[in-house]
Short mmCIF file of C-alpha atoms and ligand atoms in Angstrom, two decimals:
data_model
loop_
_atom_site.label_atom_id
_atom_site.label_comp_id
_atom_site.label_asym_id
_atom_site.label_seq_id
_atom_site.Cartn_x
_atom_site.Cartn_y
_atom_site.Cartn_z
CA UNK A 1 32.95 49.17 29.27
CA UNK A 2 31.87 45.64 29.66
CA UNK A 3 30.30 43.65 26.92
CA UNK A 4 26.56 43.84 26.83
CA UNK A 5 25.35 40.42 27.81
CA UNK A 6 22.04 39.15 26.69
CA UNK A 7 20.70 35.81 25.76
CA UNK A 8 18.25 34.80 23.11
CA UNK A 9 15.70 32.35 24.40
CA UNK A 10 15.65 29.12 22.40
CA UNK A 11 13.22 29.44 19.55
CA UNK A 12 10.13 27.30 20.00
CA UNK A 13 9.61 24.98 17.07
CA UNK A 14 6.69 26.36 15.11
CA UNK A 15 5.24 22.93 14.30
CA UNK A 16 4.82 20.52 17.14
CA UNK A 17 3.14 17.18 17.59
CA UNK A 18 0.87 17.64 20.59
CA UNK A 19 -0.69 14.18 20.77
CA UNK A 20 -0.46 10.77 19.13
CA UNK A 21 -3.48 8.52 19.52
CA UNK A 22 -3.52 4.87 18.58
CA UNK A 23 -6.19 2.21 18.48
CA UNK A 24 -7.13 -0.99 16.67
CA UNK A 25 -10.28 -1.46 14.62
CA UNK A 26 -11.71 -4.65 13.09
CA UNK A 27 -11.78 -5.07 9.32
CA UNK A 28 -13.03 -8.63 9.58
CA UNK A 29 -14.94 -10.36 6.80
CA UNK A 30 -15.83 -13.97 5.95
CA UNK A 31 -13.66 -14.03 2.81
CA UNK A 32 -10.63 -16.26 2.22
CA UNK A 33 -7.68 -16.31 -0.12
CA UNK A 34 -5.43 -19.31 -0.72
CA UNK A 35 -3.59 -18.72 2.56
CA UNK A 36 -5.69 -16.97 5.21
CA UNK A 37 -9.23 -16.10 6.14
CA UNK A 38 -10.07 -12.57 7.24
CA UNK A 39 -12.44 -13.45 10.07
CA UNK A 40 -10.28 -11.80 12.72
CA UNK A 41 -8.43 -9.21 10.64
CA UNK A 42 -7.70 -5.91 12.34
CA UNK A 43 -6.02 -2.61 11.50
CA UNK A 44 -4.14 -0.08 13.58
CA UNK A 45 -5.28 3.52 13.33
CA UNK A 46 -3.19 6.50 14.42
CA UNK A 47 -4.05 10.18 14.76
CA UNK A 48 -1.13 12.57 14.90
CA UNK A 49 -2.33 15.87 16.35
CA UNK A 50 -0.31 19.03 15.71
CA UNK A 51 -0.42 22.58 17.03
CA UNK A 52 -0.80 23.95 13.51
CA UNK A 53 -4.22 25.45 12.92
CA UNK A 54 -5.91 25.42 9.52
CA UNK A 55 -9.48 26.67 9.06
CA UNK A 56 -9.79 27.11 12.82
CA UNK A 57 -8.93 23.47 13.61
CA UNK A 58 -5.67 21.78 14.59
CA UNK A 59 -4.11 19.83 11.74
CA UNK A 60 -4.44 16.10 12.40
CA UNK A 61 -2.75 13.47 10.26
CA UNK A 62 -4.29 10.01 10.09
CA UNK A 63 -2.73 6.67 9.30
CA UNK A 64 -3.72 3.02 9.15
CA UNK A 65 -2.05 -0.17 8.09
CA UNK A 66 -3.51 -1.28 4.76
CA UNK A 67 -4.86 -4.82 5.00
CA UNK A 68 -3.70 -8.39 5.28
CA UNK A 69 -1.52 -7.76 8.35
CA UNK A 70 -2.97 -7.36 11.82
CA UNK A 71 -2.92 -4.24 13.95
CA UNK A 72 0.41 -3.49 15.60
CA UNK A 73 -0.65 -1.94 18.91
CA UNK A 74 2.05 -3.51 21.03
CA UNK A 75 4.86 -2.20 18.86
CA UNK A 76 3.25 1.22 18.53
CA UNK A 77 2.63 1.63 22.26
CA UNK A 78 5.82 0.14 23.58
CA UNK A 79 8.38 1.50 21.15
CA UNK A 80 7.44 3.75 18.30
CA UNK A 81 4.98 6.25 19.77
CA UNK A 82 7.11 6.77 22.91
CA UNK A 83 10.18 7.45 20.73
CA UNK A 84 8.31 10.15 18.89
CA UNK A 85 6.90 11.68 22.05
CA UNK A 86 10.29 11.71 23.76
CA UNK A 87 12.10 13.31 20.82
CA UNK A 88 13.19 16.94 20.82
CA UNK A 89 10.44 18.56 18.71
CA UNK A 90 12.99 20.68 16.85
CA UNK A 91 14.66 17.51 15.55
CA UNK A 92 11.46 16.39 13.84
CA UNK A 93 11.22 19.45 11.59
CA UNK A 94 12.44 20.18 8.08
CA UNK A 95 15.34 22.58 7.49
CA UNK A 96 13.04 25.56 7.13
CA UNK A 97 11.38 24.65 10.41
CA UNK A 98 7.95 25.21 8.93
CA UNK A 99 6.79 21.61 8.64
CA UNK A 100 7.44 18.13 9.97
CA UNK A 101 10.20 16.15 8.27
CA UNK A 102 9.05 12.63 7.39
CA UNK A 103 12.69 11.60 6.96
CA UNK A 104 13.78 12.86 10.39
CA UNK A 105 10.72 11.32 12.01
CA UNK A 106 11.60 8.03 10.31
CA UNK A 107 15.13 8.21 11.70
CA UNK A 108 13.72 8.92 15.17
CA UNK A 109 11.34 5.96 14.96
CA UNK A 110 14.10 3.62 13.78
CA UNK A 111 16.68 4.57 16.41
CA UNK A 112 17.90 1.46 18.23
CA UNK A 113 16.43 -0.93 15.63
CA UNK A 114 18.80 -3.53 14.19
CA UNK A 115 18.85 -4.14 10.45
CA UNK A 116 17.10 -7.14 8.89
CA UNK A 117 14.34 -9.30 10.33
CA UNK A 118 11.77 -6.70 9.53
CA UNK A 119 8.87 -8.67 10.98
CA UNK A 120 5.88 -6.42 11.45
CA UNK A 121 7.61 -3.42 12.99
CA UNK A 122 7.45 -2.19 9.39
CA UNK A 123 3.66 -2.15 9.76
CA UNK A 124 3.80 -0.11 12.97
CA UNK A 125 6.20 2.42 11.43
CA UNK A 126 4.10 2.51 8.27
CA UNK A 127 0.99 3.52 10.21
CA UNK A 128 2.77 6.48 11.82
CA UNK A 129 4.44 7.40 8.53
CA UNK A 130 1.05 7.62 6.78
CA UNK A 131 -0.20 9.98 9.48
CA UNK A 132 2.96 12.08 9.15
CA UNK A 133 2.55 12.51 5.38
CA UNK A 134 -1.13 13.37 5.79
CA UNK A 135 -0.17 16.06 8.33
CA UNK A 136 2.74 17.35 6.23
CA UNK A 137 0.57 17.83 3.15
CA UNK A 138 -2.19 19.46 5.21
CA UNK A 139 0.31 21.86 6.77
CA UNK A 140 1.64 22.60 3.26
CA UNK A 141 -1.97 23.21 2.20
CA UNK A 142 -1.75 20.79 -0.71
CA UNK A 143 -3.02 17.38 -1.72
CA UNK A 144 -0.25 14.91 -0.95
CA UNK A 145 0.18 13.92 -4.62
CA UNK A 146 0.90 17.57 -5.45
CA UNK A 147 3.33 17.89 -2.54
CA UNK A 148 5.15 14.73 -3.67
CA UNK A 149 5.40 15.94 -7.25
CA UNK A 150 6.74 19.33 -6.12
CA UNK A 151 9.14 18.13 -3.43
CA UNK A 152 10.25 14.73 -4.75
CA UNK A 153 8.99 14.32 -8.32
CA UNK A 154 9.18 16.26 -11.56
CA UNK A 155 6.65 18.90 -10.53
CA UNK A 156 3.83 17.42 -12.59
CA UNK A 157 1.18 14.89 -11.58
CA UNK A 158 -0.85 12.25 -13.35
CA UNK A 159 -4.42 13.54 -13.45
CA UNK A 160 -5.72 10.05 -12.82
CA UNK A 161 -4.36 6.58 -12.15
CA UNK A 162 -4.99 3.08 -13.43
CA UNK A 163 -6.94 1.04 -10.90
CA UNK A 164 -8.13 -2.53 -10.98
CA UNK A 165 -10.81 -4.24 -8.93
CA UNK A 166 -9.40 -6.84 -6.58
CA UNK A 167 -11.87 -9.45 -5.38
CA UNK A 168 -12.82 -12.94 -6.45
CA UNK A 169 -12.20 -14.28 -2.96
CA UNK A 170 -13.28 -17.68 -1.81
CA UNK A 171 -16.41 -17.36 0.24
CA UNK A 172 -18.58 -20.08 1.80
CA UNK A 173 -21.20 -21.21 -0.70
CA UNK A 174 -19.94 -18.89 -3.44
CA UNK A 175 -20.45 -20.57 -6.80
CA UNK A 176 -19.51 -19.58 -10.32
CA UNK A 177 -22.66 -17.51 -10.83
CA UNK A 178 -21.92 -15.42 -7.73
CA UNK A 179 -18.31 -14.95 -8.89
CA UNK A 180 -19.55 -13.77 -12.28
CA UNK A 181 -22.05 -11.41 -10.66
CA UNK A 182 -19.26 -9.90 -8.55
CA UNK A 183 -17.12 -9.28 -11.61
CA UNK A 184 -20.08 -7.75 -13.48
CA UNK A 185 -20.53 -5.32 -10.59
CA UNK A 186 -16.88 -4.23 -10.89
CA UNK A 187 -17.28 -3.72 -14.63
CA UNK A 188 -20.45 -1.69 -14.00
CA UNK A 189 -18.50 0.49 -11.55
CA UNK A 190 -16.09 1.46 -14.34
CA UNK A 191 -13.20 -0.96 -13.77
CA UNK A 192 -11.74 -2.71 -16.79
CA UNK A 193 -9.31 -5.12 -15.12
CA UNK A 194 -10.54 -7.40 -12.33
CA UNK A 195 -8.58 -9.75 -10.10
CA UNK A 196 -9.57 -13.07 -8.58
CA UNK A 197 -7.98 -15.47 -6.13
CA UNK A 198 -6.59 -18.83 -7.17
CA UNK A 199 -4.88 -21.60 -5.22
CA UNK A 200 -7.65 -22.07 -2.67
CA UNK A 201 -9.21 -24.85 -4.75
CA UNK A 202 -7.84 -27.65 -6.93
CA UNK A 203 -6.40 -26.60 -10.31
CA UNK A 204 -9.35 -27.89 -12.36
CA UNK A 205 -11.80 -25.99 -10.18
CA UNK A 206 -9.75 -22.80 -10.40
CA UNK A 207 -9.61 -23.13 -14.19
CA UNK A 208 -13.40 -23.40 -14.25
CA UNK A 209 -13.57 -20.24 -12.10
CA UNK A 210 -11.15 -18.43 -14.43
CA UNK A 211 -13.20 -19.43 -17.48
CA UNK A 212 -16.39 -18.27 -15.76
CA UNK A 213 -14.86 -14.83 -15.14
CA UNK A 214 -13.51 -14.67 -18.70
CA UNK A 215 -17.11 -15.10 -19.90
CA UNK A 216 -17.84 -11.82 -18.11
CA UNK A 217 -14.76 -9.76 -18.96
CA UNK A 218 -14.28 -11.14 -22.46
CA UNK A 219 -10.49 -11.35 -22.72
CA UNK A 220 -7.61 -12.49 -20.55
CA UNK A 221 -6.08 -9.02 -20.62
CA UNK A 222 -8.86 -7.91 -18.29
CA UNK A 223 -8.25 -10.61 -15.68
CA UNK A 224 -5.45 -10.95 -13.12
CA UNK A 225 -5.12 -13.95 -10.80
CA UNK A 226 -3.53 -14.06 -7.34
CA UNK A 227 -2.24 -17.20 -5.57
CA UNK A 228 -1.20 -15.35 -2.39
CA UNK A 229 2.11 -17.18 -2.14
CA UNK A 230 0.49 -20.59 -1.83
CA UNK A 231 2.28 -22.66 -4.47
CA UNK A 232 5.43 -24.73 -4.45
CA UNK A 233 7.39 -24.64 -7.70
CA UNK A 234 5.72 -27.69 -9.18
CA UNK A 235 2.22 -26.33 -8.54
CA UNK A 236 3.19 -22.84 -9.69
CA UNK A 237 4.39 -24.30 -13.00
CA UNK A 238 1.28 -26.48 -13.36
CA UNK A 239 -0.91 -23.39 -12.99
CA UNK A 240 1.34 -21.45 -15.37
CA UNK A 241 0.95 -24.10 -18.06
CA UNK A 242 -2.79 -24.35 -17.55
CA UNK A 243 -3.28 -20.56 -17.62
CA UNK A 244 -0.89 -19.70 -20.46
CA UNK A 245 -3.54 -19.89 -23.22
CA UNK A 246 -5.65 -17.21 -21.53
CA UNK A 247 -3.05 -14.40 -21.85
CA UNK A 248 -4.00 -13.04 -18.43
CA UNK A 249 -3.29 -9.50 -17.23
CA UNK A 250 -0.95 -10.95 -14.62
CA UNK A 251 -0.18 -14.03 -12.49
CA UNK A 252 0.41 -12.77 -8.93
CA UNK A 253 2.46 -14.05 -6.00
CA UNK A 254 2.67 -17.67 -7.13
CA UNK A 255 5.12 -18.78 -4.46
CA UNK A 256 6.38 -17.69 -1.09
CA UNK A 257 7.24 -13.98 -1.24
CA UNK A 258 10.82 -14.61 -0.11
CA UNK A 259 11.44 -17.50 -2.52
CA UNK A 260 13.20 -15.55 -5.25
CA UNK A 261 14.55 -18.72 -6.85
CA UNK A 262 11.01 -20.02 -7.33
CA UNK A 263 9.94 -16.75 -8.91
CA UNK A 264 12.99 -16.76 -11.20
CA UNK A 265 12.43 -20.37 -12.25
CA UNK A 266 8.73 -19.72 -12.86
CA UNK A 267 9.67 -16.93 -15.28
CA UNK A 268 11.34 -19.62 -17.40
CA UNK A 269 7.98 -21.38 -17.71
CA UNK A 270 5.59 -18.47 -18.10
CA UNK A 271 5.91 -15.71 -20.69
CA UNK A 272 2.96 -13.67 -19.49
CA UNK A 273 3.20 -10.81 -16.99
CA UNK A 274 3.74 -11.72 -13.36
CA UNK A 275 3.36 -9.60 -10.24
CA UNK A 276 4.64 -9.87 -6.69
CA UNK A 277 6.10 -7.86 -3.80
CA UNK A 278 3.20 -7.04 -1.47
CA UNK A 279 4.79 -9.07 1.33
CA UNK A 280 8.27 -7.56 1.04
CA UNK A 281 8.57 -4.98 3.78
CA UNK A 282 11.88 -3.20 3.24
CA UNK A 283 13.97 -1.78 0.43
CA UNK A 284 16.52 -4.53 1.08
CA UNK A 285 13.89 -7.23 0.51
CA UNK A 286 12.67 -5.41 -2.58
CA UNK A 287 16.24 -5.26 -3.84
CA UNK A 288 16.61 -9.00 -3.41
CA UNK A 289 13.52 -9.54 -5.53
CA UNK A 290 15.00 -7.30 -8.24
CA UNK A 291 18.39 -9.00 -7.99
CA UNK A 292 17.33 -12.62 -7.77
CA UNK A 293 13.63 -12.94 -8.63
CA UNK A 294 13.93 -12.98 -12.41
CA UNK A 295 11.38 -10.17 -12.70
CA UNK A 296 11.23 -8.76 -16.23
CA UNK A 297 11.04 -4.97 -16.59
CA UNK A 298 9.25 -5.17 -19.94
CA UNK A 299 6.18 -6.90 -18.50
CA UNK A 300 6.28 -7.64 -14.76
CA UNK A 301 4.72 -5.67 -11.94
CA UNK A 302 6.03 -4.79 -8.46
CA UNK A 303 3.42 -4.53 -5.71
CA UNK A 304 5.23 -3.19 -2.64
CA UNK A 305 2.73 -1.61 -0.21
CA UNK A 306 4.17 1.39 1.62
CA UNK A 307 1.67 1.11 4.47
CA UNK A 308 3.02 -2.34 5.34
CA UNK A 309 6.66 -1.62 4.66
CA UNK A 310 7.83 1.27 6.89
CA UNK A 311 5.93 3.90 4.93
CA UNK A 312 6.75 6.34 2.20
CA UNK A 313 10.22 7.40 3.37
CA UNK A 314 11.35 3.78 2.95
CA UNK A 315 9.23 3.42 -0.19
CA UNK A 316 11.14 6.19 -1.90
CA UNK A 317 14.35 4.29 -1.16
CA UNK A 318 12.79 1.31 -2.93
CA UNK A 319 11.72 3.45 -5.88
CA UNK A 320 15.25 4.83 -6.19
CA UNK A 321 16.57 1.28 -6.63
CA UNK A 322 14.45 0.52 -9.66
CA UNK A 323 16.52 2.05 -12.50
CA UNK A 324 19.60 0.05 -11.49
CA UNK A 325 17.64 -3.10 -12.33
CA UNK A 326 15.94 -1.75 -15.46
CA UNK A 327 12.61 -0.88 -13.87
CA UNK A 328 10.78 2.42 -13.53
CA UNK A 329 7.99 3.60 -11.27
CA UNK A 330 5.55 2.54 -14.00
CA UNK A 331 6.33 -1.09 -13.11
CA UNK A 332 4.92 -0.46 -9.64
CA UNK A 333 1.23 -1.03 -8.89
CA UNK A 334 1.04 -1.09 -5.08
CA UNK A 335 -1.00 -3.54 -3.05
CA UNK A 336 -3.54 -2.30 -0.57
CA UNK A 337 -6.15 -0.19 -2.29
CA UNK A 338 -5.61 2.80 -0.01
CA UNK A 339 -5.41 6.47 -0.84
CA UNK A 340 -1.78 6.89 0.21
CA UNK A 341 -0.72 4.61 -2.63
CA UNK A 342 -3.04 6.48 -4.99
CA UNK A 343 -1.31 9.74 -4.04
CA UNK A 344 2.09 8.17 -4.65
CA UNK A 345 0.90 6.77 -7.98
CA UNK A 346 -0.27 10.20 -9.17
CA UNK A 347 2.50 12.30 -7.64
CA UNK A 348 5.47 10.05 -8.37
CA UNK A 349 4.02 8.45 -11.51
CA UNK A 350 3.65 4.80 -10.69
CA UNK A 351 1.77 2.27 -12.80
CA UNK A 352 -1.47 2.54 -10.86
CA UNK A 353 -3.08 1.20 -7.71
CA UNK A 354 -5.09 -1.71 -6.41
CA UNK A 355 -8.72 -1.20 -5.41
CA UNK A 356 -11.13 -3.29 -3.31
CA UNK A 357 -14.63 -2.17 -4.27
CA UNK A 358 -16.37 -4.65 -1.95
CA UNK A 359 -13.99 -5.57 0.87
CA UNK A 360 -11.96 -3.87 3.60
CA UNK A 361 -14.41 -0.98 3.86
CA UNK A 362 -14.07 1.82 4.72
CA UNK A 363 -10.25 1.71 4.39
CA UNK A 364 -10.27 0.75 0.73
CA UNK A 365 -11.70 2.95 -1.98
CA UNK A 366 -11.27 6.51 -3.07
CA UNK A 367 -12.93 9.92 -2.76
CA UNK A 368 -16.73 9.78 -2.66
CA UNK A 369 -17.17 12.33 -5.43
CA UNK A 370 -14.85 10.58 -7.89
CA UNK A 371 -15.91 7.47 -9.74
CA UNK A 372 -13.86 5.05 -11.76
CA UNK A 373 -14.15 5.42 -15.53
CA UNK A 374 -12.38 3.31 -18.14
CA UNK A 375 -10.33 1.70 -15.39
CA UNK A 376 -8.93 4.97 -14.08
CA UNK A 377 -9.73 7.17 -11.08
CA UNK A 378 -8.94 10.80 -10.30
CA UNK A 379 -7.88 12.34 -7.01
CA UNK A 380 -9.59 14.92 -4.83
CA UNK A 381 -8.28 18.46 -4.44
CA UNK A 382 -8.36 18.24 -0.64
CA UNK A 383 -5.18 18.91 1.39
CA UNK A 384 -3.48 15.79 2.72
CA UNK A 385 -4.07 12.22 1.63
CA UNK A 386 -7.74 12.89 0.98
CA UNK A 387 -9.38 11.00 3.85
CA UNK A 388 -11.75 13.94 4.42
CA UNK A 389 -13.10 13.40 0.89
CA UNK A 390 -14.31 9.93 1.85
CA UNK A 391 -17.01 10.40 4.48
CA UNK A 392 -17.18 6.90 5.97
CA UNK A 393 -13.42 6.63 6.26
CA UNK A 394 -12.81 9.97 7.95
CA UNK A 395 -15.72 9.27 10.28
CA UNK A 396 -14.15 5.91 11.23
CA UNK A 397 -10.70 7.46 11.73
CA UNK A 398 -12.06 10.27 13.90
CA UNK A 399 -14.27 8.03 16.02
CA UNK A 400 -11.59 5.39 16.51
CA UNK A 401 -9.07 7.93 17.72
CA UNK A 402 -11.48 10.22 19.58
CA UNK A 403 -10.54 13.16 17.38
CA UNK A 404 -13.94 13.82 15.79
MG1 MG B 501 -2.04 -10.19 -3.68
#
């Protein structure tokens, strides 16, 4: 008797990406920091459509690229989206086969990419990565912060997160009274700490601006300042000496983001807290800051922005580095003011998150139903990153990608 021959048809993956849509939207505004104006600023938006159905609709993950870097359409269209579309769907799933694997998708995106020279491909990958995590949490039926705590954290979440109001930009015709009014609005919204730009005016003028804001917020511990990488060492030290008496909340990105020697030398001249890292786009760059930047775990703040730096898969590699250099997640207060960072802050217990109450709408800001109180904000109970809990944002994401 011959052997009974039969074959099992290959099992269809039960979660598949059916479409990836990409577009660029303007987030232009007339504001300036010490380095750039935002008159032509754009952002990439991606919709990752799956064949998973929840509440009668296909699960769609959305992503965008924070702010301060331009949209990355060319990279997305020519390299990263095709790689994902061409991949064997089964190789993009987790071991259980019941959800997408952000780590395997990351590996697929980064195939045939040399190390180093991160440029802005980290932005393109970060946009897709945000959409992947949004979809993964929606498929899991959980808010992303809960999914992160369960799958990668200690199983518990922070109920709310520290947030500060970033603004104080240079703006044509904006005098001290307008700057004070802006900061009063942030205080009225429930923020305690506010941030203003420096370095776009001469030192004496910036000191007058700082003193004007201190009249509003009362004490230096409620005011952070941000030079956006403008200063050489001599200028960075001159500002440090002039600002020392104010005991500010932090002194941010004094010099070029890759000038670790400047940052380390500045720490010898300034005892107060300093912050930097928003323009470091890989865990290797972050590691160089920790190795060579003289950052002090007892007071300094790391501002890596996952949406600009290859996304959350890479971000977790950065977070894993911290203990080796004496830091914890509580030292990290990400740049960008977006909800992905807020989810990471709550689910993986970071130090908080940036917020832009008046700029970069609708990408900045949090759930409509949740207001800031005592400098902290809660998170919505919605599955995913929470875009659906912010009406203007989800409307923009759906319209831009034709998925609404
Ligand atoms: Mg900054």
